[in-house]
Every structure is written in structure tokens, then in C-alpha cells.
Amino acid sequence: MSANTISINSQMSHFDSHDSVWLFGYGSIIFKADFPFLERRPAHINGWARRFWQGSHDHRGTVEAPGRVVTLVPQEGAVCAGIAYLITPEVFAHLDHREKNGYLRLVTEIHFGEAEKAEGLIYIASEENTAFAGPASELDIARQIARAAGPSGRNSEYLLLLAQALRELGSDDAHVFEIEKHLLQLEREAAAR
Ligand code: BEZ
């Protein structure tokens, strides 16, 4: 699959008759929502794990030195915490453009606490997309993130802001916090040189 997903996403008609749609954010939109929204609520989805497995050559890296950003991978029993935004359908054109580097819309159930849920959307970058970086150890991911920067800023800033936002949400995301720990150690070692 081509990394440019704009035309595939624009063909999705599932929510065509809806005035507003819930979008579940699990990455940068947890700490930076650069779009209008009607409502914002802490939420979670089941059966998906957040992983720094998507390459970024257009936001937090370059073609020569790609960064890594998060995507979701299916995992039985996993719970992924994030923020849900209630948005109008026009906002999707903006998100499709911003996330054109491999992210496809998918319909999913979004949970608000234990008792409430709604059908909504996630954007995921699966292993079929050409920018998929795939699994690596948390240390190797931290090394790659430490080196990368792109038009949206340093890759390390993305990681640190995401980790901070997850802490504020009370989410214990071992993968993200392990990468953060390695990155901070790498930065301490670089400063001591
Ligand atoms: C996010 O949750 O930050 C996200 C939203 C749209 C596409 C990719 C990630």
C-alpha cells in the first residue's frame, strides 16, 4: 500500500449521515489537538496496543533519518488509554491530510469509563503501509528517536510530551515509559560527553 492514504480515507462513508463523530486519539492528538472539536473526554479502546512502530519522514523525521511515531497494533486483552474528541465530518479532511503518511481510518468501539461507549474512529498505520518501521527493542527505538527531527520538531519532544500526557491520564503504558527512560539516559550520556 502506498504511504499516501488521503484518497482511501476520503472514500469512507460509514459516518456520512452523522453530524458529529467520536475520534479516539492515542498519539500526538492527546497533547496537541490542532483542529476544532465539540467535546473532549478521556477514553479507552480494547484489543489494541500503542507502539512506536510507524516511521515518520514528514513530521518527526526526514527521508534520510526517519523518526518513529505511534500506531496501534491488535493485541488480545490490551487496553489503550487516550482522549476522544467529538468532531464534525469536515475535520476529517484536515486529519486525512495531516496523517497522510500511512494512517487509515477504522471504525471501532470507544469506551468512556466502564459503563458508557460509542462507535467512533481511530487512525491506524498497519504493517502494509510503506512507512511502517515495525518492532524493535525499546532501547533501539529510543536511539532512533534521539537522532530524529523533522518539520514538526524533534522526535524526542513528541515522545516526552506523549509520556507526560499519558501520566496525566493515569495510563501505565510500559512500552512508552520504557522508551522514555532510555531516551532520558541517552540524553544524560550525550550531555556528559
Ligand atoms: C493520534 O491519536 O494522535 C492520531 C490521530 C490521527 C492519526 C494518527 C494518530
Short mmCIF file of C-alpha atoms and ligand atoms in Angstrom, two decimals:
data_model
loop_
_atom_site.label_atom_id
_atom_site.label_comp_id
_atom_site.label_asym_id
_atom_site.label_seq_id
_atom_site.Cartn_x
_atom_site.Cartn_y
_atom_site.Cartn_z
CA MET A 1 0.00 0.00 0.00
CA SER A 2 1.21 3.48 -0.90
CA ALA A 3 2.14 5.64 2.07
CA ASN A 4 -0.28 8.33 0.85
CA THR A 5 -3.69 7.39 2.27
CA ILE A 6 -5.70 10.58 1.57
CA SER A 7 -7.79 9.16 -1.29
CA ILE A 8 -8.52 5.85 0.52
CA ASN A 9 -9.67 7.67 3.66
CA SER A 10 -11.87 10.14 1.75
CA GLN A 11 -13.88 7.18 0.35
CA MET A 12 -15.05 6.05 3.78
CA SER A 13 -18.80 6.64 4.01
CA HIS A 14 -19.60 4.93 7.34
CA PHE A 15 -20.45 8.18 9.18
CA ASP A 16 -21.81 10.12 6.17
CA SER A 17 -25.21 10.74 7.75
CA HIS A 18 -23.72 11.86 11.10
CA ASP A 19 -23.38 15.49 12.25
CA SER A 20 -20.58 14.56 14.61
CA VAL A 21 -18.26 11.59 15.14
CA TRP A 22 -16.05 10.46 18.02
CA LEU A 23 -12.36 10.22 17.14
CA PHE A 24 -10.11 8.30 19.54
CA GLY A 25 -6.68 9.91 19.90
CA TYR A 26 -3.78 7.84 21.19
CA GLY A 27 -0.75 9.75 19.90
CA SER A 28 0.05 13.39 19.26
CA ILE A 29 -3.56 14.47 19.38
CA ILE A 30 -3.63 13.60 23.08
CA PHE A 31 -1.33 16.54 23.75
CA LYS A 32 -1.94 18.69 20.67
CA ALA A 33 -5.37 18.95 19.03
CA ASP A 34 -4.84 21.31 16.09
CA PHE A 35 -8.46 21.08 14.97
CA PRO A 36 -11.83 22.28 16.28
CA PHE A 37 -13.83 19.88 18.44
CA LEU A 38 -17.19 19.87 20.21
CA GLU A 39 -16.16 17.80 23.21
CA ARG A 40 -13.04 16.12 24.62
CA ARG A 41 -13.14 13.14 27.02
CA PRO A 42 -10.66 10.61 28.45
CA ALA A 43 -11.45 7.25 26.87
CA HIS A 44 -10.04 3.83 26.07
CA ILE A 45 -10.29 1.18 23.41
CA ASN A 46 -9.93 -2.57 23.90
CA GLY A 47 -7.79 -5.03 21.94
CA TRP A 48 -5.22 -2.52 20.71
CA ALA A 49 -1.71 -1.70 21.97
CA ARG A 50 0.12 1.60 21.32
CA ARG A 51 3.51 1.02 19.68
CA PHE A 52 6.28 3.27 18.31
CA TRP A 53 6.29 1.23 15.11
CA GLN A 54 5.38 3.79 12.46
CA GLY A 55 8.17 5.60 10.60
CA SER A 56 7.91 9.38 10.28
CA HIS A 57 9.70 11.13 7.46
CA ASP A 58 7.27 14.05 7.16
CA HIS A 59 6.64 15.18 10.77
CA ARG A 60 9.24 13.99 13.29
CA GLY A 61 11.97 12.86 10.94
CA THR A 62 13.18 13.07 7.36
CA VAL A 63 13.53 10.61 4.48
CA GLU A 64 17.25 10.33 5.29
CA ALA A 65 16.71 9.93 9.06
CA PRO A 66 13.11 8.85 9.73
CA GLY A 67 11.71 9.23 13.22
CA ARG A 68 9.22 6.94 14.92
CA VAL A 69 5.67 7.76 15.99
CA VAL A 70 2.91 5.65 17.45
CA THR A 71 0.41 3.40 15.77
CA LEU A 72 -1.92 0.75 17.16
CA VAL A 73 -1.41 -2.98 16.81
CA PRO A 74 -4.04 -5.61 17.61
CA GLN A 75 -3.33 -7.42 20.89
CA GLU A 76 -5.75 -9.61 22.78
CA GLY A 77 -6.58 -8.24 26.23
CA ALA A 78 -4.80 -4.92 25.66
CA VAL A 79 -6.39 -1.66 26.76
CA CYS A 80 -5.21 1.58 25.17
CA ALA A 81 -5.97 4.81 27.02
CA GLY A 82 -6.29 8.11 25.19
CA ILE A 83 -8.55 11.06 24.55
CA ALA A 84 -11.73 11.00 22.46
CA TYR A 85 -12.74 14.10 20.52
CA LEU A 86 -16.24 14.71 19.19
CA ILE A 87 -15.67 16.33 15.81
CA THR A 88 -17.65 17.32 12.74
CA PRO A 89 -17.05 15.39 9.48
CA GLU A 90 -15.18 18.33 7.86
CA VAL A 91 -12.36 17.87 10.36
CA PHE A 92 -11.52 14.52 8.77
CA ALA A 93 -10.22 16.21 5.61
CA HIS A 94 -7.69 18.05 7.78
CA LEU A 95 -6.70 14.86 9.64
CA ASP A 96 -6.50 12.80 6.44
CA HIS A 97 -4.02 15.35 5.11
CA ARG A 98 -2.03 15.63 8.34
CA GLU A 99 -1.81 11.86 8.71
CA LYS A 100 -1.36 11.03 5.02
CA ASN A 101 1.83 9.08 5.70
CA GLY A 102 0.15 5.66 6.04
CA TYR A 103 -2.73 6.12 8.52
CA LEU A 104 -6.12 4.66 7.60
CA ARG A 105 -9.43 5.30 9.31
CA LEU A 106 -11.04 2.35 11.09
CA VAL A 107 -14.39 2.13 12.87
CA THR A 108 -14.13 0.98 16.48
CA GLU A 109 -15.90 0.99 19.83
CA ILE A 110 -14.71 3.77 22.15
CA HIS A 111 -15.26 3.38 25.90
CA PHE A 112 -15.80 6.19 28.41
CA GLY A 113 -15.19 4.61 31.80
CA GLU A 114 -16.79 1.23 32.45
CA ALA A 115 -20.42 1.95 31.59
CA GLU A 116 -20.53 4.15 28.50
CA LYS A 117 -19.43 3.52 24.93
CA ALA A 118 -19.89 4.87 21.41
CA GLU A 119 -18.93 3.87 17.90
CA GLY A 120 -16.16 6.07 16.55
CA LEU A 121 -12.97 6.18 14.55
CA ILE A 122 -9.29 5.54 15.01
CA TYR A 123 -6.47 6.12 12.54
CA ILE A 124 -4.06 3.22 12.35
CA ALA A 125 -0.90 2.64 10.34
CA SER A 126 -0.70 -1.10 9.69
CA GLU A 127 2.27 -3.16 8.55
CA GLU A 128 1.06 -2.92 4.94
CA ASN A 129 1.96 0.76 4.69
CA THR A 130 5.34 1.59 3.22
CA ALA A 131 6.34 3.84 6.13
CA PHE A 132 5.82 1.06 8.70
CA ALA A 133 9.02 0.68 10.75
CA GLY A 134 7.94 -2.38 12.75
CA PRO A 135 9.07 -3.84 16.05
CA ALA A 136 12.45 -3.10 17.62
CA SER A 137 13.74 -3.11 21.18
CA GLU A 138 12.75 -0.12 23.34
CA LEU A 139 16.45 0.86 23.50
CA ASP A 140 16.85 0.84 19.71
CA ILE A 141 13.63 2.82 19.33
CA ALA A 142 14.94 5.39 21.83
CA ARG A 143 18.25 5.62 19.91
CA GLN A 144 16.38 6.30 16.65
CA ILE A 145 14.10 8.87 18.32
CA ALA A 146 17.10 10.64 19.90
CA ARG A 147 18.60 11.28 16.45
CA ALA A 148 15.47 12.29 14.52
CA ALA A 149 13.85 15.67 13.86
CA GLY A 150 11.50 16.92 11.15
CA PRO A 151 9.16 19.78 10.18
CA SER A 152 7.01 19.24 13.30
CA GLY A 153 10.01 19.30 15.64
CA ARG A 154 12.30 16.89 17.44
CA ASN A 155 11.16 13.27 17.69
CA SER A 156 12.23 13.30 21.37
CA GLU A 157 9.79 16.14 22.07
CA TYR A 158 6.94 14.01 20.67
CA LEU A 159 7.91 11.08 22.92
CA LEU A 160 8.30 13.20 26.06
CA LEU A 161 5.02 15.09 25.55
CA LEU A 162 3.18 11.81 24.91
CA ALA A 163 4.66 10.18 28.03
CA GLN A 164 3.73 13.22 30.14
CA ALA A 165 0.17 13.26 28.76
CA LEU A 166 -0.25 9.53 29.46
CA ARG A 167 0.98 10.04 33.02
CA GLU A 168 -1.59 12.79 33.47
CA LEU A 169 -4.26 10.39 32.17
CA GLY A 170 -3.17 7.78 34.73
CA SER A 171 -2.21 5.35 31.96
CA ASP A 172 0.55 2.87 32.76
CA ASP A 173 1.97 2.36 29.26
CA ALA A 174 5.07 0.21 29.80
CA HIS A 175 6.25 0.45 26.16
CA VAL A 176 6.17 4.27 26.06
CA PHE A 177 7.65 4.71 29.55
CA GLU A 178 10.49 2.26 28.82
CA ILE A 179 11.43 4.19 25.65
CA GLU A 180 11.23 7.45 27.62
CA LYS A 181 13.57 6.02 30.29
CA HIS A 182 16.15 5.03 27.65
CA LEU A 183 15.88 8.36 25.86
CA LEU A 184 16.48 10.34 29.06
CA GLN A 185 19.53 8.15 29.80
CA LEU A 186 20.88 8.69 26.25
CA GLU A 187 20.41 12.45 26.68
CA ARG A 188 22.24 12.38 30.04
CA GLU A 189 25.12 10.46 28.43
CA ALA A 190 25.29 12.90 25.50
CA ALA A 191 25.33 15.90 27.88
CA ALA A 192 28.20 14.35 29.90
CA ARG A 193 30.42 13.93 26.83
C1 BEZ B 1 -3.42 10.27 17.29
O1 BEZ B 1 -4.11 9.61 18.01
O2 BEZ B 1 -2.63 11.05 17.73
C2 BEZ B 1 -3.56 10.11 15.83
C3 BEZ B 1 -4.63 10.67 15.20
C4 BEZ B 1 -4.74 10.55 13.84
C5 BEZ B 1 -3.78 9.84 13.16
C6 BEZ B 1 -2.72 9.28 13.82
C7 BEZ B 1 -2.62 9.40 15.18
#
